[in-house]
Amino acid sequence: MTETKSFGDALIEAIPNLRAFAHSLSGDAQLSNDLVQETLLKAWTHKDSFVPDSNLKAWLFTILRNTYFTYYRKSQREELDEDHAAMNASVPPPQLTHLEFEDMQKALMRLSPDHREALLLITAEGFSYEDAARVCGCAVGTMKSRVNRARNRLLEEMTGQPPSEAGPDDEDVVKSSSGR
Amino acid sequence: MQHRLDAPEDCKRTDGDFPEPERQPEPEADKGPVPQLPGFAAQLIGQRMRAMYDTIAQEPVPDDLLELVRKLEAKEQQK
């Protein structure tokens, strides 16, 4: 079955997730389509360096996040308005009210890019900590720490209060609830 | 970031950020003990995030992205 699927088919299959990741990471609908386009082009150009039967999605996400951070660093240097991204919100979703969707997106954009990326890969995309660490080029422990910090910050944003300190036994609870 | 259908060679200049992610020094803020959230709070955030994420993933894929892949394929088959 999989043998008949071309590389192009596999790329097309991955586009919805690439768009969701790009949009959530950049907070900008238009930019996210440009990022996905760039990712598809790079993936095609370098498709010989993809190891067959390895995780194509993780490989594509790596290209996308590297493309984004290259752009992000450039735009930081040019001192672009950081808030422009959060304001360029997309259409209201069916599952969340418009306000909830916007609030979530704005809260995400107030996280540091590292923390935002970690939370998206683990919580939204459902990557394992190992795969997510590989995508970001960081240690697994760093990934876990970023996800926890990002969650704490988001909860602060949503409740207006810092989360209460949890006991040492809570680690397992958080771990087991982070799976999909 | 424009269409580069006519000049895929152009992409080679981006080798620097591809595909091996650079190892970044760990920022100070990532060190030290992190208070863990109770399970239900992590779940709430997870649900909201996934709802937002899935909403975007379920949007129709823009035609130009699909066309891009198909054109790349067609171009290769011509060789």
Short mmCIF file of C-alpha atoms in Angstrom, two decimals:
data_model
loop_
_atom_site.label_atom_id
_atom_site.label_comp_id
_atom_site.label_asym_id
_atom_site.label_seq_id
_atom_site.Cartn_x
_atom_site.Cartn_y
_atom_site.Cartn_z
CA MET A 1 0.00 0.00 0.00
CA THR A 2 2.53 2.56 1.11
CA GLU A 3 4.74 1.75 -1.86
CA THR A 4 2.26 3.26 -4.26
CA LYS A 5 2.17 6.51 -2.32
CA SER A 6 4.50 9.04 -3.90
CA PHE A 7 6.62 11.49 -1.97
CA GLY A 8 4.33 14.20 -3.29
CA ASP A 9 1.28 12.40 -1.90
CA ALA A 10 2.96 12.16 1.48
CA LEU A 11 3.74 15.87 1.38
CA ILE A 12 0.15 16.75 0.55
CA GLU A 13 -1.07 14.53 3.36
CA ALA A 14 1.08 16.47 5.82
CA ILE A 15 -0.05 19.95 4.71
CA PRO A 16 -2.99 20.35 7.16
CA ASN A 17 -0.75 19.65 10.17
CA LEU A 18 2.06 21.80 8.79
CA ARG A 19 -0.40 24.68 8.39
CA ALA A 20 -1.75 24.25 11.90
CA PHE A 21 1.75 24.21 13.35
CA ALA A 22 2.94 27.15 11.24
CA HIS A 23 -0.12 29.23 12.08
CA SER A 24 -0.01 28.49 15.80
CA LEU A 25 3.72 29.09 15.97
CA SER A 26 3.77 32.34 13.99
CA GLY A 27 0.30 33.60 14.94
CA ASP A 28 -0.08 34.81 11.37
CA ALA A 29 -2.31 33.13 8.80
CA GLN A 30 -0.63 34.62 5.73
CA LEU A 31 2.88 34.02 6.98
CA SER A 32 2.00 30.44 7.83
CA ASN A 33 1.06 29.66 4.23
CA ASP A 34 4.36 31.15 3.08
CA LEU A 35 6.19 29.02 5.65
CA VAL A 36 4.43 25.86 4.49
CA GLN A 37 5.21 26.70 0.86
CA GLU A 38 8.87 27.20 1.72
CA THR A 39 8.86 23.94 3.70
CA LEU A 40 7.38 21.98 0.78
CA LEU A 41 9.95 23.42 -1.61
CA LYS A 42 12.86 22.63 0.68
CA ALA A 43 11.52 19.15 1.39
CA TRP A 44 11.25 18.49 -2.34
CA THR A 45 14.70 19.84 -3.09
CA HIS A 46 16.23 17.74 -0.34
CA LYS A 47 14.04 14.70 -0.59
CA ASP A 48 17.07 12.48 -1.23
CA SER A 49 18.29 13.25 2.28
CA PHE A 50 15.09 11.94 3.85
CA VAL A 51 15.62 8.46 5.27
CA PRO A 52 12.82 6.23 3.91
CA ASP A 53 10.47 4.83 6.57
CA SER A 54 11.62 7.33 9.14
CA ASN A 55 9.23 9.90 10.56
CA LEU A 56 8.36 12.16 7.62
CA LYS A 57 6.17 14.42 9.72
CA ALA A 58 8.98 15.05 12.21
CA TRP A 59 11.36 15.75 9.32
CA LEU A 60 8.94 18.25 7.76
CA PHE A 61 8.28 19.92 11.12
CA THR A 62 12.04 20.33 11.57
CA ILE A 63 12.30 22.11 8.23
CA LEU A 64 9.32 24.30 9.04
CA ARG A 65 10.50 25.39 12.49
CA ASN A 66 14.02 26.11 11.20
CA THR A 67 12.52 28.19 8.42
CA TYR A 68 10.35 30.04 10.92
CA PHE A 69 13.15 30.75 13.37
CA THR A 70 15.38 32.00 10.57
CA TYR A 71 12.58 34.37 9.63
CA TYR A 72 11.85 35.21 13.26
CA ARG A 73 15.44 36.16 14.03
CA LYS A 74 15.53 38.31 10.91
CA SER A 75 12.32 40.08 11.82
CA GLN A 76 13.56 40.62 15.39
CA ARG A 77 16.62 42.35 13.97
CA GLU A 78 14.39 44.51 11.84
CA GLU A 79 12.36 45.31 14.94
CA LEU A 80 9.04 44.47 13.40
CA ASP A 81 6.00 45.01 15.52
CA GLU A 82 5.70 41.85 17.57
CA ASP A 83 2.00 42.30 18.15
CA HIS A 84 1.11 42.30 14.48
CA ALA A 85 1.09 38.53 14.53
CA ALA A 86 -1.44 38.20 17.32
CA MET A 87 -3.75 40.66 15.65
CA ASN A 88 -3.77 38.80 12.36
CA ALA A 89 -6.15 36.19 13.72
CA SER A 90 -7.91 33.75 11.44
CA VAL A 91 -11.57 32.85 10.97
CA PRO A 92 -13.61 31.96 14.04
CA PRO A 93 -13.60 28.20 14.63
CA PRO A 94 -16.66 26.06 15.20
CA GLN A 95 -15.45 24.34 18.40
CA LEU A 96 -14.31 27.43 20.26
CA THR A 97 -16.02 30.77 20.37
CA HIS A 98 -14.25 33.49 18.48
CA LEU A 99 -13.11 35.02 21.73
CA GLU A 100 -11.76 31.75 23.10
CA PHE A 101 -9.88 31.11 19.88
CA GLU A 102 -8.38 34.59 19.88
CA ASP A 103 -7.58 34.46 23.57
CA MET A 104 -5.78 31.16 23.13
CA GLN A 105 -3.84 32.48 20.17
CA LYS A 106 -2.89 35.69 21.92
CA ALA A 107 -1.87 33.86 25.07
CA LEU A 108 0.27 31.56 22.95
CA MET A 109 1.93 34.51 21.23
CA ARG A 110 2.90 35.97 24.60
CA LEU A 111 4.96 32.87 25.35
CA SER A 112 8.56 32.81 24.23
CA PRO A 113 8.90 31.11 20.81
CA ASP A 114 10.78 28.20 22.42
CA HIS A 115 8.01 27.55 24.92
CA ARG A 116 5.26 28.03 22.35
CA GLU A 117 6.91 25.55 20.02
CA ALA A 118 7.39 22.97 22.79
CA LEU A 119 3.76 23.15 23.87
CA LEU A 120 2.46 22.91 20.30
CA LEU A 121 4.59 19.90 19.41
CA ILE A 122 3.73 17.94 22.55
CA THR A 123 0.22 19.01 23.44
CA ALA A 124 -1.35 19.90 20.11
CA GLU A 125 0.55 17.77 17.62
CA GLY A 126 1.08 14.83 19.97
CA PHE A 127 4.78 14.20 19.29
CA SER A 128 6.69 12.15 21.83
CA TYR A 129 9.17 14.13 23.93
CA GLU A 130 11.96 12.37 22.06
CA ASP A 131 10.65 13.32 18.61
CA ALA A 132 9.88 16.87 19.70
CA ALA A 133 13.39 17.25 21.15
CA ARG A 134 14.83 16.03 17.86
CA VAL A 135 12.70 18.50 15.89
CA CYS A 136 13.91 21.40 18.05
CA GLY A 137 17.48 20.20 18.45
CA CYS A 138 17.36 20.28 22.24
CA ALA A 139 17.63 17.73 25.06
CA VAL A 140 14.57 15.72 26.12
CA GLY A 141 14.81 17.21 29.62
CA THR A 142 14.81 20.71 28.17
CA MET A 143 11.71 19.86 26.17
CA LYS A 144 9.88 18.62 29.29
CA SER A 145 10.87 21.70 31.23
CA ARG A 146 9.72 24.02 28.43
CA VAL A 147 6.35 22.30 28.18
CA ASN A 148 5.80 22.63 31.92
CA ARG A 149 6.81 26.26 32.00
CA ALA A 150 4.63 27.01 29.00
CA ARG A 151 1.63 25.32 30.65
CA ASN A 152 2.19 27.26 33.85
CA ARG A 153 2.37 30.54 31.96
CA LEU A 154 -0.78 29.78 29.98
CA LEU A 155 -2.69 28.89 33.11
CA GLU A 156 -1.56 32.14 34.65
CA GLU A 157 -2.85 33.95 31.58
CA MET A 158 -6.18 32.16 31.67
CA THR A 159 -6.87 32.47 35.39
CA GLY A 160 -4.94 35.61 36.18
CA GLN A 161 -3.18 33.72 38.97
CA PRO A 162 0.08 31.86 39.21
CA PRO A 163 -0.51 28.10 39.57
CA SER A 164 -0.17 26.74 43.08
CA GLU A 165 2.97 24.76 43.71
CA ALA A 166 2.25 21.09 43.20
CA GLY A 167 3.72 18.35 45.34
CA PRO A 168 6.53 16.12 44.07
CA ASP A 169 4.10 13.27 43.43
CA ASP A 170 2.26 15.23 40.80
CA GLU A 171 4.87 14.59 38.18
CA ASP A 172 3.28 11.32 37.14
CA VAL A 173 -0.15 12.92 36.92
CA VAL A 174 1.11 15.52 34.50
CA LYS A 175 2.98 12.96 32.46
CA SER A 176 0.00 10.67 32.09
CA SER A 177 -2.31 13.51 31.14
CA SER A 178 -0.01 14.81 28.44
CA GLY A 179 -0.55 11.83 26.13
CA ARG A 180 -3.25 11.91 23.49
CA MET B 1 8.95 34.10 0.33
CA GLN B 2 7.65 33.97 -3.21
CA HIS B 3 6.94 31.10 -5.54
CA ARG B 4 10.19 29.59 -6.63
CA LEU B 5 8.92 27.11 -9.14
CA ASP B 6 11.32 28.31 -11.80
CA ALA B 7 14.36 28.22 -9.61
CA PRO B 8 14.36 25.30 -7.20
CA GLU B 9 18.18 25.52 -7.17
CA ASP B 10 17.64 28.70 -5.26
CA CYS B 11 16.60 26.63 -2.28
CA LYS B 12 20.09 25.26 -1.89
CA ARG B 13 21.23 28.45 -0.27
CA THR B 14 19.07 27.53 2.69
CA ASP B 15 21.18 24.47 3.47
CA GLY B 16 22.38 26.31 6.51
CA ASP B 17 19.13 25.85 8.35
CA PHE B 18 18.38 22.39 7.05
CA PRO B 19 17.77 19.67 8.09
CA GLU B 20 19.90 19.36 11.22
CA PRO B 21 18.54 21.69 13.89
CA GLU B 22 21.21 23.72 15.51
CA ARG B 23 21.93 22.99 19.13
CA GLN B 24 21.14 26.10 21.03
CA PRO B 25 22.63 26.89 24.41
CA GLU B 26 20.03 26.34 27.05
CA PRO B 27 18.70 29.64 28.32
CA GLU B 28 18.90 30.30 32.06
CA ALA B 29 15.14 30.43 32.27
CA ASP B 30 14.89 26.76 31.36
CA LYS B 31 16.98 25.64 34.30
CA GLY B 32 15.98 24.92 37.84
CA PRO B 33 12.94 23.17 39.25
CA VAL B 34 9.62 23.83 37.58
CA PRO B 35 6.39 23.66 39.54
CA GLN B 36 4.19 21.00 37.97
CA LEU B 37 0.56 21.74 37.25
CA PRO B 38 -2.12 19.51 38.67
CA GLY B 39 -3.38 17.10 36.01
CA PHE B 40 -6.72 18.78 35.42
CA ALA B 41 -5.15 22.16 34.64
CA ALA B 42 -2.78 20.61 32.13
CA GLN B 43 -5.76 18.83 30.59
CA LEU B 44 -7.76 22.02 30.28
CA ILE B 45 -4.93 23.79 28.50
CA GLY B 46 -4.40 20.74 26.32
CA GLN B 47 -8.04 20.65 25.27
CA ARG B 48 -8.13 24.31 24.37
CA MET B 49 -4.90 24.11 22.46
CA ARG B 50 -5.98 21.07 20.48
CA ALA B 51 -9.34 22.66 19.68
CA MET B 52 -7.53 25.69 18.28
CA TYR B 53 -4.96 23.58 16.46
CA ASP B 54 -7.50 21.17 14.97
CA THR B 55 -9.59 24.07 13.76
CA ILE B 56 -6.71 25.27 11.63
CA ALA B 57 -5.82 21.74 10.50
CA GLN B 58 -9.39 21.24 9.31
CA GLU B 59 -9.39 24.33 7.12
CA PRO B 60 -9.36 23.54 3.41
CA VAL B 61 -5.81 23.42 2.05
CA PRO B 62 -5.13 26.42 -0.20
CA ASP B 63 -5.03 25.42 -3.86
CA ASP B 64 -1.65 27.01 -4.47
CA LEU B 65 0.00 24.66 -1.97
CA LEU B 66 -1.52 21.61 -3.66
CA GLU B 67 -0.58 22.94 -7.09
CA LEU B 68 2.95 23.55 -5.92
CA VAL B 69 3.49 19.88 -5.05
CA ARG B 70 1.80 18.65 -8.22
CA LYS B 71 3.93 20.97 -10.36
CA LEU B 72 7.10 19.80 -8.67
CA GLU B 73 6.10 16.22 -9.37
CA ALA B 74 5.21 16.95 -12.99
CA LYS B 75 8.47 18.78 -13.52
CA GLU B 76 10.45 15.80 -12.26
CA GLN B 77 8.58 13.36 -14.45
CA GLN B 78 9.48 15.40 -17.52
CA LYS B 79 13.16 14.70 -16.93
#
